[in-house]
Amino acid sequence: MSNGMEIDGESQITLTRTIDANIDDVFAAWTDPALIEQWQADEAELDAFEGGEYKFTTFGDDEDPEDHTVSGEILQFVENEKLVMSWVHRDGEDDDAEELIFVLEIAFKALGDDQTSVTITERGLAHADPESRIFSIEAWSAALEHLAEVME
């Protein structure tokens, strides 16, 4: 298991993780709502095809009581190779809530029968400040760690 992180300017974050699981299973974990709910969101809807839409909701808890939802469109869908999604997060529920919009690209590469490299690239407007970039890096690192735990 290895971790890699690369930050390309202020508008892109790239993380790579090797997961000890077959590429079919790892790709399914990103595209099957029932599997997404095991590691990334409490509630997931996803149309697994190019042009399909998705919506992931994480329920609030004691520390952060607000539910968080991201939604968007599947911009590119190449089974077991690449998934590109618009990634829209609304900060709040009211009409003047700020929308954070990114393009999320997930690349999959088989490293053998039971190992898969996953590279996440988040592209979009520059993060408002270094803390928000660090938050994004930490959030994706934790998501990949949780995915690895579920898959391995």
PDB file of C-alpha atoms in Angstrom, residues 14-80:
ATOM      1  CA  THR A  14      -3.697  15.112  -7.191  1.00  0.00           C
ATOM      2  CA  LEU A  15      -3.632  12.101  -4.856  1.00  0.00           C
ATOM      3  CA  THR A  16      -2.654   8.523  -5.704  1.00  0.00           C
ATOM      4  CA  ARG A  17      -3.332   5.435  -3.638  1.00  0.00           C
ATOM      5  CA  THR A  18      -2.635   1.746  -4.278  1.00  0.00           C
ATOM      6  CA  ILE A  19      -5.469  -0.473  -3.112  1.00  0.00           C
ATOM      7  CA  ASP A  20      -5.117  -4.216  -2.609  1.00  0.00           C
ATOM      8  CA  ALA A  21      -8.166  -5.211  -4.656  1.00  0.00           C
ATOM      9  CA  ASN A  22      -9.087  -6.130  -8.218  1.00  0.00           C
ATOM     10  CA  ILE A  23      -9.711  -3.215 -10.587  1.00  0.00           C
ATOM     11  CA  ASP A  24     -13.292  -4.409 -11.289  1.00  0.00           C
ATOM     12  CA  ASP A  25     -14.115  -4.176  -7.584  1.00  0.00           C
ATOM     13  CA  VAL A  26     -12.407  -0.805  -7.099  1.00  0.00           C
ATOM     14  CA  PHE A  27     -14.194   0.728 -10.102  1.00  0.00           C
ATOM     15  CA  ALA A  28     -17.506  -0.655  -8.846  1.00  0.00           C
ATOM     16  CA  ALA A  29     -16.867   0.987  -5.465  1.00  0.00           C
ATOM     17  CA  TRP A  30     -16.948   4.354  -7.276  1.00  0.00           C
ATOM     18  CA  THR A  31     -19.958   3.626  -9.497  1.00  0.00           C
ATOM     19  CA  ASP A  32     -22.365   1.367  -7.565  1.00  0.00           C
ATOM     20  CA  PRO A  33     -24.507   3.413  -5.128  1.00  0.00           C
ATOM     21  CA  ALA A  34     -24.709   0.530  -2.629  1.00  0.00           C
ATOM     22  CA  LEU A  35     -20.914   0.323  -2.533  1.00  0.00           C
ATOM     23  CA  ILE A  36     -20.469   4.123  -2.452  1.00  0.00           C
ATOM     24  CA  GLU A  37     -22.612   4.113   0.701  1.00  0.00           C
ATOM     25  CA  GLN A  38     -20.089   1.780   2.356  1.00  0.00           C
ATOM     26  CA  TRP A  39     -17.193   4.235   2.168  1.00  0.00           C
ATOM     27  CA  GLN A  40     -18.025   7.689   0.817  1.00  0.00           C
ATOM     28  CA  ALA A  41     -21.601   8.826   1.492  1.00  0.00           C
ATOM     29  CA  ASP A  42     -24.527   7.926   3.697  1.00  0.00           C
ATOM     30  CA  GLU A  43     -26.916   8.130   0.749  1.00  0.00           C
ATOM     31  CA  ALA A  44     -25.880   7.790  -2.897  1.00  0.00           C
ATOM     32  CA  GLU A  45     -27.601   8.012  -6.252  1.00  0.00           C
ATOM     33  CA  LEU A  46     -25.560   7.550  -9.432  1.00  0.00           C
ATOM     34  CA  ASP A  47     -26.408   6.927 -13.083  1.00  0.00           C
ATOM     35  CA  ALA A  48     -23.346   4.908 -14.129  1.00  0.00           C
ATOM     36  CA  PHE A  49     -22.920   6.186 -17.678  1.00  0.00           C
ATOM     37  CA  GLU A  50     -21.556   9.228 -19.480  1.00  0.00           C
ATOM     38  CA  GLY A  51     -24.095  12.033 -19.137  1.00  0.00           C
ATOM     39  CA  GLY A  52     -25.638  10.453 -16.049  1.00  0.00           C
ATOM     40  CA  GLU A  53     -26.202  12.399 -12.867  1.00  0.00           C
ATOM     41  CA  TYR A  54     -25.267  11.671  -9.284  1.00  0.00           C
ATOM     42  CA  LYS A  55     -25.990  12.929  -5.788  1.00  0.00           C
ATOM     43  CA  PHE A  56     -24.109  11.954  -2.614  1.00  0.00           C
ATOM     44  CA  THR A  57     -25.300  13.008   0.837  1.00  0.00           C
ATOM     45  CA  THR A  58     -23.399  12.717   4.093  1.00  0.00           C
ATOM     46  CA  PHE A  59     -25.593  13.154   7.143  1.00  0.00           C
ATOM     47  CA  GLY A  60     -24.670  15.553   9.915  1.00  0.00           C
ATOM     48  CA  ASP A  61     -23.448  14.425  13.301  1.00  0.00           C
ATOM     49  CA  ASP A  62     -22.790  15.958  16.719  1.00  0.00           C
ATOM     50  CA  GLU A  63     -19.696  17.844  15.513  1.00  0.00           C
ATOM     51  CA  ASP A  64     -21.271  19.091  12.277  1.00  0.00           C
ATOM     52  CA  PRO A  65     -25.080  18.768  12.388  1.00  0.00           C
ATOM     53  CA  GLU A  66     -25.634  19.948   8.791  1.00  0.00           C
ATOM     54  CA  ASP A  67     -26.052  17.387   5.996  1.00  0.00           C
ATOM     55  CA  HIS A  68     -23.578  17.807   3.128  1.00  0.00           C
ATOM     56  CA  THR A  69     -24.538  17.046  -0.462  1.00  0.00           C
ATOM     57  CA  VAL A  70     -22.467  16.971  -3.615  1.00  0.00           C
ATOM     58  CA  SER A  71     -24.015  16.454  -7.002  1.00  0.00           C
ATOM     59  CA  GLY A  72     -23.158  16.722 -10.646  1.00  0.00           C
ATOM     60  CA  GLU A  73     -22.856  14.961 -13.951  1.00  0.00           C
ATOM     61  CA  ILE A  74     -20.732  12.078 -15.187  1.00  0.00           C
ATOM     62  CA  LEU A  75     -18.613  13.808 -17.843  1.00  0.00           C
ATOM     63  CA  GLN A  76     -16.613  10.752 -18.853  1.00  0.00           C
ATOM     64  CA  PHE A  77     -17.164   7.071 -18.069  1.00  0.00           C
ATOM     65  CA  VAL A  78     -14.626   4.499 -19.265  1.00  0.00           C
ATOM     66  CA  GLU A  79     -15.150   1.261 -17.352  1.00  0.00           C
ATOM     67  CA  ASN A  80     -12.153   0.258 -15.213  1.00  0.00           C
TER      68      ASN A  80
END
